[in-house]
């Protein structure tokens, strides 16, 4: 009894018991006997947890020798923990205090639904929908931290951690796929390794009939296809495998897979998606599967009617990679794939320091960072080298110093940093706006220096040319700026001349977008029609690219204004007298006129050439009148009656066959003059 009282008293006071004290002293003695290197190796294997401060102390005890196995093992363990923590951050929600109001409203709704489920036992179908929106805001902040780790050394660790996190949280699969898409642009081998391991995981799960793992792997592959990390052919192969011998589970998995990847397949492979739905229709007609699965297939057909509107391929906030930067891997289910499991295990690197330096350079290129330590260490040497070069070569001819008010020489920035920053600001504003009104409002707030307004017009044209198809957003935005200030209208007019002169440098798709942009500006009177003076439709002055540009330009004008209205605009007296369209409808040489007529006829706009056809038809008469000779006067006065006769003839032929026009003519003439003196002789006889 007395011993029990003592134990109760010690427990209340917080003092350890005798047994615990003995155990603690024994463990301390054992720890004292174990060297720090063995602790480090055990920690690296994940067997012992060591606090961070103690781990740093152990690394100091190991010494600065980075080539030693103990140091590299500790660095490997630190890399593994850091990668796991960053990947877990991606899937973890931010603190509630830092969440946006929309997310807070979702969480409030979730708590209300949870409370309702406890009271009324209702199903929480919106659970994954709410939590899938919580973590999308921190992806852009975590990406620089991930690139800060050595992904070349730890690519196996990164892929393994990513697959484990995706398996534990399938609701965040689209976020993980977006993360992989960004990393794949810089390290394609990591994207290929991930796709390889996910495909192997799907194979093993399919053979073992492991539905949860198979579902998670299919979902991951679907979002990798949506992000264009993997080719869409792999998705079609998986669907063909699942529907080859249909069962309840395989058909249900195929329906889930189509919902995830259907929007992308509808865009890039509509025929393949159509064949998949034909197979679904055949399974329904066979009627060998469960009723519940049949209802699921019917629901999929309903989703298809809406063009997968509720299942977008990539959400707007997760679309982080430009089309030109995407790298797509082409793997097949039947390929011999290697998981490269050795990348997950620590290996001694004899060139550890050199590898770290190389990745440090790569990290600076990716993140755009500069190491202050290296700048400080190399500062003196670089200054001496610069001074020696200046002594030898002298000052550069274009970099004259700028004298400040105080009398000292300033520094002239020859790198055009301000211009690059201005272009970046304009580009980001254009691409991030929801509509042209918002973009125009934000661009007006940017303080564009005087004389740099042409950067805005060139950036709008460049962004428009980069699109797959013409987007009217850019035409509306350009028209808005042409209306706001005259200087922007002049910039776009000058850009029209520059683009037409260098149109041969553009690809066909870019050329088409630029032509449609300028057609929109002309039809809305954003640009004056005097810009058409840059166009000369002759055989010598046009190329294949310029003819395509003119064709698309006038076809768009005819489609929007109508052929009659367009012809009236081109026949305005003020414009014709000013010579705006002399190059478009040349009348100086018959061959140029015929070439212009044939060109417009071939593109379906022959109605614009009626005036030129009339001019070409009347051309022989004009030439005849210009070539008609004048009579030669006589050397003596004409007192007597005389006779004069002249004759001329011309013939012409006119032919027109839908796509070609030709005209030919011939001219011939004669002239004679006679004089008689009968009247003079009669007068003489009368006098006599």
PDB file of N, CA and C in Angstrom, residues 114-203:
ATOM      1  N   UNK A 114     -22.035  18.522 -43.473  1.00  0.00           N
ATOM      2  CA  UNK A 114     -21.596  17.517 -42.509  1.00  0.00           C
ATOM      3  C   UNK A 114     -22.542  17.459 -41.318  1.00  0.00           C
ATOM      4  N   UNK A 115     -22.957  18.624 -40.833  1.00  0.00           N
ATOM      5  CA  UNK A 115     -23.896  18.657 -39.715  1.00  0.00           C
ATOM      6  C   UNK A 115     -25.237  18.050 -40.122  1.00  0.00           C
ATOM      7  N   UNK A 116     -25.653  18.328 -41.373  1.00  0.00           N
ATOM      8  CA  UNK A 116     -26.909  17.744 -41.841  1.00  0.00           C
ATOM      9  C   UNK A 116     -26.809  16.231 -41.953  1.00  0.00           C
ATOM     10  N   UNK A 117     -25.626  15.746 -42.363  1.00  0.00           N
ATOM     11  CA  UNK A 117     -25.483  14.296 -42.491  1.00  0.00           C
ATOM     12  C   UNK A 117     -25.558  13.615 -41.137  1.00  0.00           C
ATOM     13  N   UNK A 118     -25.050  14.280 -40.111  1.00  0.00           N
ATOM     14  CA  UNK A 118     -25.128  13.679 -38.779  1.00  0.00           C
ATOM     15  C   UNK A 118     -26.565  13.646 -38.273  1.00  0.00           C
ATOM     16  N   UNK A 119     -27.360  14.629 -38.673  1.00  0.00           N
ATOM     17  CA  UNK A 119     -28.740  14.669 -38.187  1.00  0.00           C
ATOM     18  C   UNK A 119     -29.674  13.831 -39.055  1.00  0.00           C
ATOM     19  N   UNK A 120     -29.506  13.953 -40.381  1.00  0.00           N
ATOM     20  CA  UNK A 120     -30.487  13.343 -41.280  1.00  0.00           C
ATOM     21  C   UNK A 120     -29.901  12.204 -42.120  1.00  0.00           C
ATOM     22  N   UNK A 121     -28.617  11.883 -41.915  1.00  0.00           N
ATOM     23  CA  UNK A 121     -27.956  10.779 -42.627  1.00  0.00           C
ATOM     24  C   UNK A 121     -28.008  10.978 -44.144  1.00  0.00           C
ATOM     25  N   UNK A 122     -27.761  12.213 -44.588  1.00  0.00           N
ATOM     26  CA  UNK A 122     -27.732  12.493 -46.029  1.00  0.00           C
ATOM     27  C   UNK A 122     -26.333  12.214 -46.576  1.00  0.00           C
ATOM     28  N   UNK A 123     -26.248  11.956 -47.873  1.00  0.00           N
ATOM     29  CA  UNK A 123     -24.962  11.666 -48.503  1.00  0.00           C
ATOM     30  C   UNK A 123     -24.244  12.971 -48.839  1.00  0.00           C
ATOM     31  N   UNK A 124     -22.917  12.963 -48.673  1.00  0.00           N
ATOM     32  CA  UNK A 124     -22.113  14.151 -48.953  1.00  0.00           C
ATOM     33  C   UNK A 124     -21.412  13.973 -50.308  1.00  0.00           C
ATOM     34  N   UNK A 125     -22.174  14.191 -51.373  1.00  0.00           N
ATOM     35  CA  UNK A 125     -21.580  14.009 -52.696  1.00  0.00           C
ATOM     36  C   UNK A 125     -20.656  15.166 -53.066  1.00  0.00           C
ATOM     37  N   UNK A 126     -20.787  16.297 -52.382  1.00  0.00           N
ATOM     38  CA  UNK A 126     -19.971  17.463 -52.737  1.00  0.00           C
ATOM     39  C   UNK A 126     -18.695  17.556 -51.921  1.00  0.00           C
ATOM     40  N   UNK A 127     -18.365  16.497 -51.177  1.00  0.00           N
ATOM     41  CA  UNK A 127     -17.163  16.549 -50.333  1.00  0.00           C
ATOM     42  C   UNK A 127     -15.906  16.756 -51.181  1.00  0.00           C
ATOM     43  N   UNK A 128     -15.705  15.897 -52.161  1.00  0.00           N
ATOM     44  CA  UNK A 128     -14.500  16.000 -52.988  1.00  0.00           C
ATOM     45  C   UNK A 128     -14.498  17.274 -53.814  1.00  0.00           C
ATOM     46  N   UNK A 129     -15.688  17.745 -54.221  1.00  0.00           N
ATOM     47  CA  UNK A 129     -15.762  18.967 -55.021  1.00  0.00           C
ATOM     48  C   UNK A 129     -15.267  20.169 -54.232  1.00  0.00           C
ATOM     49  N   UNK A 130     -15.637  20.229 -52.947  1.00  0.00           N
ATOM     50  CA  UNK A 130     -15.236  21.370 -52.126  1.00  0.00           C
ATOM     51  C   UNK A 130     -13.744  21.331 -51.839  1.00  0.00           C
ATOM     52  N   UNK A 131     -13.257  20.171 -51.391  1.00  0.00           N
ATOM     53  CA  UNK A 131     -11.866  20.102 -51.002  1.00  0.00           C
ATOM     54  C   UNK A 131     -10.922  20.133 -52.198  1.00  0.00           C
ATOM     55  N   UNK A 132     -11.413  19.822 -53.370  1.00  0.00           N
ATOM     56  CA  UNK A 132     -10.545  19.897 -54.547  1.00  0.00           C
ATOM     57  C   UNK A 132     -10.236  21.336 -54.922  1.00  0.00           C
ATOM     58  N   UNK A 133     -10.993  22.306 -54.405  1.00  0.00           N
ATOM     59  CA  UNK A 133     -10.760  23.711 -54.713  1.00  0.00           C
ATOM     60  C   UNK A 133      -9.878  24.390 -53.673  1.00  0.00           C
ATOM     61  N   UNK A 134      -9.587  23.715 -52.574  1.00  0.00           N
ATOM     62  CA  UNK A 134      -8.904  24.379 -51.474  1.00  0.00           C
ATOM     63  C   UNK A 134      -7.435  24.605 -51.784  1.00  0.00           C
ATOM     64  N   UNK A 135      -6.809  23.665 -52.478  1.00  0.00           N
ATOM     65  CA  UNK A 135      -5.362  23.664 -52.571  1.00  0.00           C
ATOM     66  C   UNK A 135      -4.823  24.194 -53.888  1.00  0.00           C
ATOM     67  N   UNK A 136      -5.684  24.693 -54.773  1.00  0.00           N
ATOM     68  CA  UNK A 136      -5.195  25.089 -56.081  1.00  0.00           C
ATOM     69  C   UNK A 136      -4.492  26.440 -56.048  1.00  0.00           C
ATOM     70  N   UNK A 137      -4.666  27.187 -54.963  1.00  0.00           N
ATOM     71  CA  UNK A 137      -4.042  28.491 -54.909  1.00  0.00           C
ATOM     72  C   UNK A 137      -2.572  28.446 -54.561  1.00  0.00           C
ATOM     73  N   UNK A 138      -2.092  27.359 -53.935  1.00  0.00           N
ATOM     74  CA  UNK A 138      -0.707  27.335 -53.487  1.00  0.00           C
ATOM     75  C   UNK A 138       0.216  26.618 -54.449  1.00  0.00           C
ATOM     76  N   UNK A 139      -0.285  26.191 -55.605  1.00  0.00           N
ATOM     77  CA  UNK A 139       0.560  25.446 -56.534  1.00  0.00           C
ATOM     78  C   UNK A 139       1.663  26.332 -57.101  1.00  0.00           C
ATOM     79  N   UNK A 140       1.341  27.556 -57.471  1.00  0.00           N
ATOM     80  CA  UNK A 140       2.343  28.449 -58.045  1.00  0.00           C
ATOM     81  C   UNK A 140       3.398  28.848 -57.019  1.00  0.00           C
ATOM     82  N   UNK A 141       3.026  28.876 -55.728  1.00  0.00           N
ATOM     83  CA  UNK A 141       3.998  29.215 -54.700  1.00  0.00           C
ATOM     84  C   UNK A 141       4.931  28.051 -54.387  1.00  0.00           C
ATOM     85  N   UNK A 142       4.454  26.829 -54.549  1.00  0.00           N
ATOM     86  CA  UNK A 142       5.264  25.661 -54.192  1.00  0.00           C
ATOM     87  C   UNK A 142       6.208  25.275 -55.323  1.00  0.00           C
ATOM     88  N   UNK A 143       5.861  25.601 -56.552  1.00  0.00           N
ATOM     89  CA  UNK A 143       6.707  25.218 -57.687  1.00  0.00           C
ATOM     90  C   UNK A 143       8.145  25.738 -57.567  1.00  0.00           C
ATOM     91  N   UNK A 144       8.379  27.007 -57.205  1.00  0.00           N
ATOM     92  CA  UNK A 144       9.783  27.432 -57.034  1.00  0.00           C
ATOM     93  C   UNK A 144      10.516  26.647 -55.959  1.00  0.00           C
ATOM     94  N   UNK A 145       9.821  26.259 -54.887  1.00  0.00           N
ATOM     95  CA  UNK A 145      10.465  25.469 -53.851  1.00  0.00           C
ATOM     96  C   UNK A 145      10.837  24.083 -54.369  1.00  0.00           C
ATOM     97  N   UNK A 146       9.973  23.509 -55.193  1.00  0.00           N
ATOM     98  CA  UNK A 146      10.284  22.186 -55.750  1.00  0.00           C
ATOM     99  C   UNK A 146      11.480  22.271 -56.694  1.00  0.00           C
ATOM    100  N   UNK A 147      11.518  23.310 -57.525  1.00  0.00           N
ATOM    101  CA  UNK A 147      12.677  23.470 -58.401  1.00  0.00           C
ATOM    102  C   UNK A 147      13.942  23.774 -57.602  1.00  0.00           C
ATOM    103  N   UNK A 148      13.787  24.269 -56.390  1.00  0.00           N
ATOM    104  CA  UNK A 148      14.952  24.512 -55.549  1.00  0.00           C
ATOM    105  C   UNK A 148      15.632  23.250 -55.083  1.00  0.00           C
ATOM    106  N   UNK A 149      14.921  22.136 -55.041  1.00  0.00           N
ATOM    107  CA  UNK A 149      15.529  20.852 -54.686  1.00  0.00           C
ATOM    108  C   UNK A 149      16.186  20.235 -55.921  1.00  0.00           C
ATOM    109  N   UNK A 150      17.132  19.351 -55.672  1.00  0.00           N
ATOM    110  CA  UNK A 150      17.862  18.698 -56.763  1.00  0.00           C
ATOM    111  C   UNK A 150      16.990  17.602 -57.357  1.00  0.00           C
ATOM    112  N   UNK A 151      16.196  17.969 -58.370  1.00  0.00           N
ATOM    113  CA  UNK A 151      15.294  17.005 -58.991  1.00  0.00           C
ATOM    114  C   UNK A 151      16.029  16.016 -59.881  1.00  0.00           C
ATOM    115  N   UNK A 152      17.223  16.362 -60.328  1.00  0.00           N
ATOM    116  CA  UNK A 152      17.989  15.414 -61.140  1.00  0.00           C
ATOM    117  C   UNK A 152      18.438  14.237 -60.289  1.00  0.00           C
ATOM    118  N   UNK A 153      18.917  14.528 -59.082  1.00  0.00           N
ATOM    119  CA  UNK A 153      19.336  13.459 -58.186  1.00  0.00           C
ATOM    120  C   UNK A 153      18.138  12.738 -57.578  1.00  0.00           C
ATOM    121  N   UNK A 154      17.100  13.484 -57.245  1.00  0.00           N
ATOM    122  CA  UNK A 154      15.974  12.894 -56.533  1.00  0.00           C
ATOM    123  C   UNK A 154      14.745  12.686 -57.380  1.00  0.00           C
ATOM    124  N   UNK A 155      14.904  12.458 -58.690  1.00  0.00           N
ATOM    125  CA  UNK A 155      13.718  12.280 -59.530  1.00  0.00           C
ATOM    126  C   UNK A 155      12.962  11.009 -59.177  1.00  0.00           C
ATOM    127  N   UNK A 156      13.680   9.965 -58.769  1.00  0.00           N
ATOM    128  CA  UNK A 156      12.992   8.751 -58.334  1.00  0.00           C
ATOM    129  C   UNK A 156      12.193   8.987 -57.070  1.00  0.00           C
ATOM    130  N   UNK A 157      12.773   9.741 -56.125  1.00  0.00           N
ATOM    131  CA  UNK A 157      12.060  10.068 -54.887  1.00  0.00           C
ATOM    132  C   UNK A 157      10.836  10.922 -55.174  1.00  0.00           C
ATOM    133  N   UNK A 158      10.992  11.889 -56.081  1.00  0.00           N
ATOM    134  CA  UNK A 158       9.874  12.773 -56.394  1.00  0.00           C
ATOM    135  C   UNK A 158       8.718  12.004 -57.031  1.00  0.00           C
ATOM    136  N   UNK A 159       9.025  11.138 -57.990  1.00  0.00           N
ATOM    137  CA  UNK A 159       7.971  10.370 -58.668  1.00  0.00           C
ATOM    138  C   UNK A 159       7.286   9.424 -57.690  1.00  0.00           C
ATOM    139  N   UNK A 160       8.062   8.775 -56.828  1.00  0.00           N
ATOM    140  CA  UNK A 160       7.467   7.851 -55.863  1.00  0.00           C
ATOM    141  C   UNK A 160       6.575   8.593 -54.874  1.00  0.00           C
ATOM    142  N   UNK A 161       7.040   9.738 -54.384  1.00  0.00           N
ATOM    143  CA  UNK A 161       6.231  10.521 -53.446  1.00  0.00           C
ATOM    144  C   UNK A 161       4.958  11.029 -54.109  1.00  0.00           C
ATOM    145  N   UNK A 162       5.070  11.432 -55.372  1.00  0.00           N
ATOM    146  CA  UNK A 162       3.895  11.944 -56.087  1.00  0.00           C
ATOM    147  C   UNK A 162       2.856  10.845 -56.291  1.00  0.00           C
ATOM    148  N   UNK A 163       3.303   9.654 -56.633  1.00  0.00           N
ATOM    149  CA  UNK A 163       2.363   8.548 -56.846  1.00  0.00           C
ATOM    150  C   UNK A 163       1.697   8.123 -55.540  1.00  0.00           C
ATOM    151  N   UNK A 164       2.448   8.134 -54.444  1.00  0.00           N
ATOM    152  CA  UNK A 164       1.848   7.790 -53.151  1.00  0.00           C
ATOM    153  C   UNK A 164       0.803   8.823 -52.741  1.00  0.00           C
ATOM    154  N   UNK A 165       1.112  10.097 -52.936  1.00  0.00           N
ATOM    155  CA  UNK A 165       0.159  11.144 -52.569  1.00  0.00           C
ATOM    156  C   UNK A 165      -1.087  11.070 -53.442  1.00  0.00           C
ATOM    157  N   UNK A 166      -0.907  10.788 -54.727  1.00  0.00           N
ATOM    158  CA  UNK A 166      -2.071  10.673 -55.608  1.00  0.00           C
ATOM    159  C   UNK A 166      -2.924   9.474 -55.246  1.00  0.00           C
ATOM    160  N   UNK A 167      -2.291   8.391 -54.840  1.00  0.00           N
ATOM    161  CA  UNK A 167      -3.040   7.208 -54.437  1.00  0.00           C
ATOM    162  C   UNK A 167      -3.829   7.475 -53.160  1.00  0.00           C
ATOM    163  N   UNK A 168      -3.255   8.274 -52.263  1.00  0.00           N
ATOM    164  CA  UNK A 168      -3.947   8.575 -51.012  1.00  0.00           C
ATOM    165  C   UNK A 168      -5.023   9.634 -51.196  1.00  0.00           C
ATOM    166  N   UNK A 169      -4.840  10.535 -52.171  1.00  0.00           N
ATOM    167  CA  UNK A 169      -5.798  11.628 -52.384  1.00  0.00           C
ATOM    168  C   UNK A 169      -6.134  11.727 -53.868  1.00  0.00           C
ATOM    169  N   UNK A 170      -6.980  10.855 -54.384  1.00  0.00           N
ATOM    170  CA  UNK A 170      -7.322  10.915 -55.822  1.00  0.00           C
ATOM    171  C   UNK A 170      -8.042  12.195 -56.216  1.00  0.00           C
ATOM    172  N   UNK A 171      -8.656  12.888 -55.244  1.00  0.00           N
ATOM    173  CA  UNK A 171      -9.372  14.123 -55.583  1.00  0.00           C
ATOM    174  C   UNK A 171      -8.433  15.212 -56.072  1.00  0.00           C
ATOM    175  N   UNK A 172      -7.143  15.117 -55.728  1.00  0.00           N
ATOM    176  CA  UNK A 172      -6.169  16.131 -56.133  1.00  0.00           C
ATOM    177  C   UNK A 172      -5.359  15.689 -57.349  1.00  0.00           C
ATOM    178  N   UNK A 173      -5.853  14.718 -58.091  1.00  0.00           N
ATOM    179  CA  UNK A 173      -5.094  14.207 -59.234  1.00  0.00           C
ATOM    180  C   UNK A 173      -4.845  15.291 -60.272  1.00  0.00           C
ATOM    181  N   UNK A 174      -5.842  16.141 -60.521  1.00  0.00           N
ATOM    182  CA  UNK A 174      -5.639  17.199 -61.520  1.00  0.00           C
ATOM    183  C   UNK A 174      -4.560  18.185 -61.086  1.00  0.00           C
ATOM    184  N   UNK A 175      -4.431  18.396 -59.764  1.00  0.00           N
ATOM    185  CA  UNK A 175      -3.386  19.295 -59.267  1.00  0.00           C
ATOM    186  C   UNK A 175      -2.011  18.666 -59.462  1.00  0.00           C
ATOM    187  N   UNK A 176      -1.891  17.380 -59.144  1.00  0.00           N
ATOM    188  CA  UNK A 176      -0.616  16.692 -59.337  1.00  0.00           C
ATOM    189  C   UNK A 176      -0.234  16.657 -60.816  1.00  0.00           C
ATOM    190  N   UNK A 177      -1.213  16.441 -61.687  1.00  0.00           N
ATOM    191  CA  UNK A 177      -0.924  16.417 -63.125  1.00  0.00           C
ATOM    192  C   UNK A 177      -0.451  17.786 -63.615  1.00  0.00           C
ATOM    193  N   UNK A 178      -1.043  18.852 -63.092  1.00  0.00           N
ATOM    194  CA  UNK A 178      -0.591  20.194 -63.456  1.00  0.00           C
ATOM    195  C   UNK A 178       0.832  20.441 -62.973  1.00  0.00           C
ATOM    196  N   UNK A 179       1.139  19.958 -61.765  1.00  0.00           N
ATOM    197  CA  UNK A 179       2.502  20.075 -61.242  1.00  0.00           C
ATOM    198  C   UNK A 179       3.490  19.328 -62.131  1.00  0.00           C
ATOM    199  N   UNK A 180       3.133  18.127 -62.547  1.00  0.00           N
ATOM    200  CA  UNK A 180       4.010  17.333 -63.412  1.00  0.00           C
ATOM    201  C   UNK A 180       4.174  18.010 -64.771  1.00  0.00           C
ATOM    202  N   UNK A 181       3.112  18.627 -65.292  1.00  0.00           N
ATOM    203  CA  UNK A 181       3.197  19.287 -66.599  1.00  0.00           C
ATOM    204  C   UNK A 181       4.214  20.422 -66.583  1.00  0.00           C
ATOM    205  N   UNK A 182       4.260  21.174 -65.485  1.00  0.00           N
ATOM    206  CA  UNK A 182       5.230  22.266 -65.383  1.00  0.00           C
ATOM    207  C   UNK A 182       6.647  21.715 -65.287  1.00  0.00           C
ATOM    208  N   UNK A 183       6.846  20.703 -64.443  1.00  0.00           N
ATOM    209  CA  UNK A 183       8.184  20.130 -64.277  1.00  0.00           C
ATOM    210  C   UNK A 183       8.626  19.428 -65.556  1.00  0.00           C
ATOM    211  N   UNK A 184       7.687  18.863 -66.293  1.00  0.00           N
ATOM    212  CA  UNK A 184       8.021  18.152 -67.530  1.00  0.00           C
ATOM    213  C   UNK A 184       8.593  19.088 -68.590  1.00  0.00           C
ATOM    214  N   UNK A 185       8.239  20.370 -68.544  1.00  0.00           N
ATOM    215  CA  UNK A 185       8.794  21.311 -69.521  1.00  0.00           C
ATOM    216  C   UNK A 185      10.283  21.542 -69.310  1.00  0.00           C
ATOM    217  N   UNK A 186      10.743  21.408 -68.075  1.00  0.00           N
ATOM    218  CA  UNK A 186      12.161  21.619 -67.766  1.00  0.00           C
ATOM    219  C   UNK A 186      12.934  20.307 -67.651  1.00  0.00           C
ATOM    220  N   UNK A 187      12.278  19.266 -67.147  1.00  0.00           N
ATOM    221  CA  UNK A 187      12.920  17.959 -66.984  1.00  0.00           C
ATOM    222  C   UNK A 187      12.023  16.896 -67.617  1.00  0.00           C
ATOM    223  N   UNK A 188      12.110  16.700 -68.927  1.00  0.00           N
ATOM    224  CA  UNK A 188      11.225  15.716 -69.581  1.00  0.00           C
ATOM    225  C   UNK A 188      11.439  14.296 -69.088  1.00  0.00           C
ATOM    226  N   UNK A 189      12.643  13.989 -68.597  1.00  0.00           N
ATOM    227  CA  UNK A 189      12.893  12.629 -68.124  1.00  0.00           C
ATOM    228  C   UNK A 189      12.065  12.308 -66.890  1.00  0.00           C
ATOM    229  N   UNK A 190      11.723  13.326 -66.086  1.00  0.00           N
ATOM    230  CA  UNK A 190      10.874  13.088 -64.916  1.00  0.00           C
ATOM    231  C   UNK A 190       9.451  12.771 -65.358  1.00  0.00           C
ATOM    232  N   UNK A 191       8.946  13.506 -66.332  1.00  0.00           N
ATOM    233  CA  UNK A 191       7.610  13.207 -66.845  1.00  0.00           C
ATOM    234  C   UNK A 191       7.532  11.828 -67.468  1.00  0.00           C
ATOM    235  N   UNK A 192       8.559  11.448 -68.212  1.00  0.00           N
ATOM    236  CA  UNK A 192       8.562  10.110 -68.823  1.00  0.00           C
ATOM    237  C   UNK A 192       8.641   9.018 -67.765  1.00  0.00           C
ATOM    238  N   UNK A 193       9.446   9.237 -66.717  1.00  0.00           N
ATOM    239  CA  UNK A 193       9.549   8.241 -65.641  1.00  0.00           C
ATOM    240  C   UNK A 193       8.221   8.081 -64.919  1.00  0.00           C
ATOM    241  N   UNK A 194       7.527   9.194 -64.674  1.00  0.00           N
ATOM    242  CA  UNK A 194       6.234   9.110 -63.992  1.00  0.00           C
ATOM    243  C   UNK A 194       5.217   8.351 -64.843  1.00  0.00           C
ATOM    244  N   UNK A 195       5.138   8.678 -66.125  1.00  0.00           N
ATOM    245  CA  UNK A 195       4.183   7.984 -67.000  1.00  0.00           C
ATOM    246  C   UNK A 195       4.509   6.497 -67.064  1.00  0.00           C
ATOM    247  N   UNK A 196       5.791   6.166 -67.124  1.00  0.00           N
ATOM    248  CA  UNK A 196       6.193   4.754 -67.171  1.00  0.00           C
ATOM    249  C   UNK A 196       5.733   4.011 -65.931  1.00  0.00           C
ATOM    250  N   UNK A 197       5.959   4.596 -64.768  1.00  0.00           N
ATOM    251  CA  UNK A 197       5.593   3.906 -63.525  1.00  0.00           C
ATOM    252  C   UNK A 197       4.078   3.820 -63.354  1.00  0.00           C
ATOM    253  N   UNK A 198       3.366   4.842 -63.776  1.00  0.00           N
ATOM    254  CA  UNK A 198       1.903   4.786 -63.660  1.00  0.00           C
ATOM    255  C   UNK A 198       1.338   3.720 -64.596  1.00  0.00           C
ATOM    256  N   UNK A 199       1.897   3.601 -65.793  1.00  0.00           N
ATOM    257  CA  UNK A 199       1.436   2.563 -66.722  1.00  0.00           C
ATOM    258  C   UNK A 199       1.730   1.175 -66.162  1.00  0.00           C
ATOM    259  N   UNK A 200       2.918   0.992 -65.592  1.00  0.00           N
ATOM    260  CA  UNK A 200       3.243  -0.301 -64.976  1.00  0.00           C
ATOM    261  C   UNK A 200       2.330  -0.587 -63.787  1.00  0.00           C
ATOM    262  N   UNK A 201       2.013   0.437 -63.026  1.00  0.00           N
ATOM    263  CA  UNK A 201       1.091   0.261 -61.900  1.00  0.00           C
ATOM    264  C   UNK A 201      -0.290  -0.163 -62.389  1.00  0.00           C
ATOM    265  N   UNK A 202      -0.750   0.445 -63.488  1.00  0.00           N
ATOM    266  CA  UNK A 202      -2.042   0.048 -64.050  1.00  0.00           C
ATOM    267  C   UNK A 202      -2.012  -1.396 -64.549  1.00  0.00           C
ATOM    268  N   UNK A 203      -0.923  -1.799 -65.187  1.00  0.00           N
ATOM    269  CA  UNK A 203      -0.814  -3.180 -65.659  1.00  0.00           C
ATOM    270  C   UNK A 203      -0.939  -4.175 -64.505  1.00  0.00           C
TER     271      UNK A 203
END
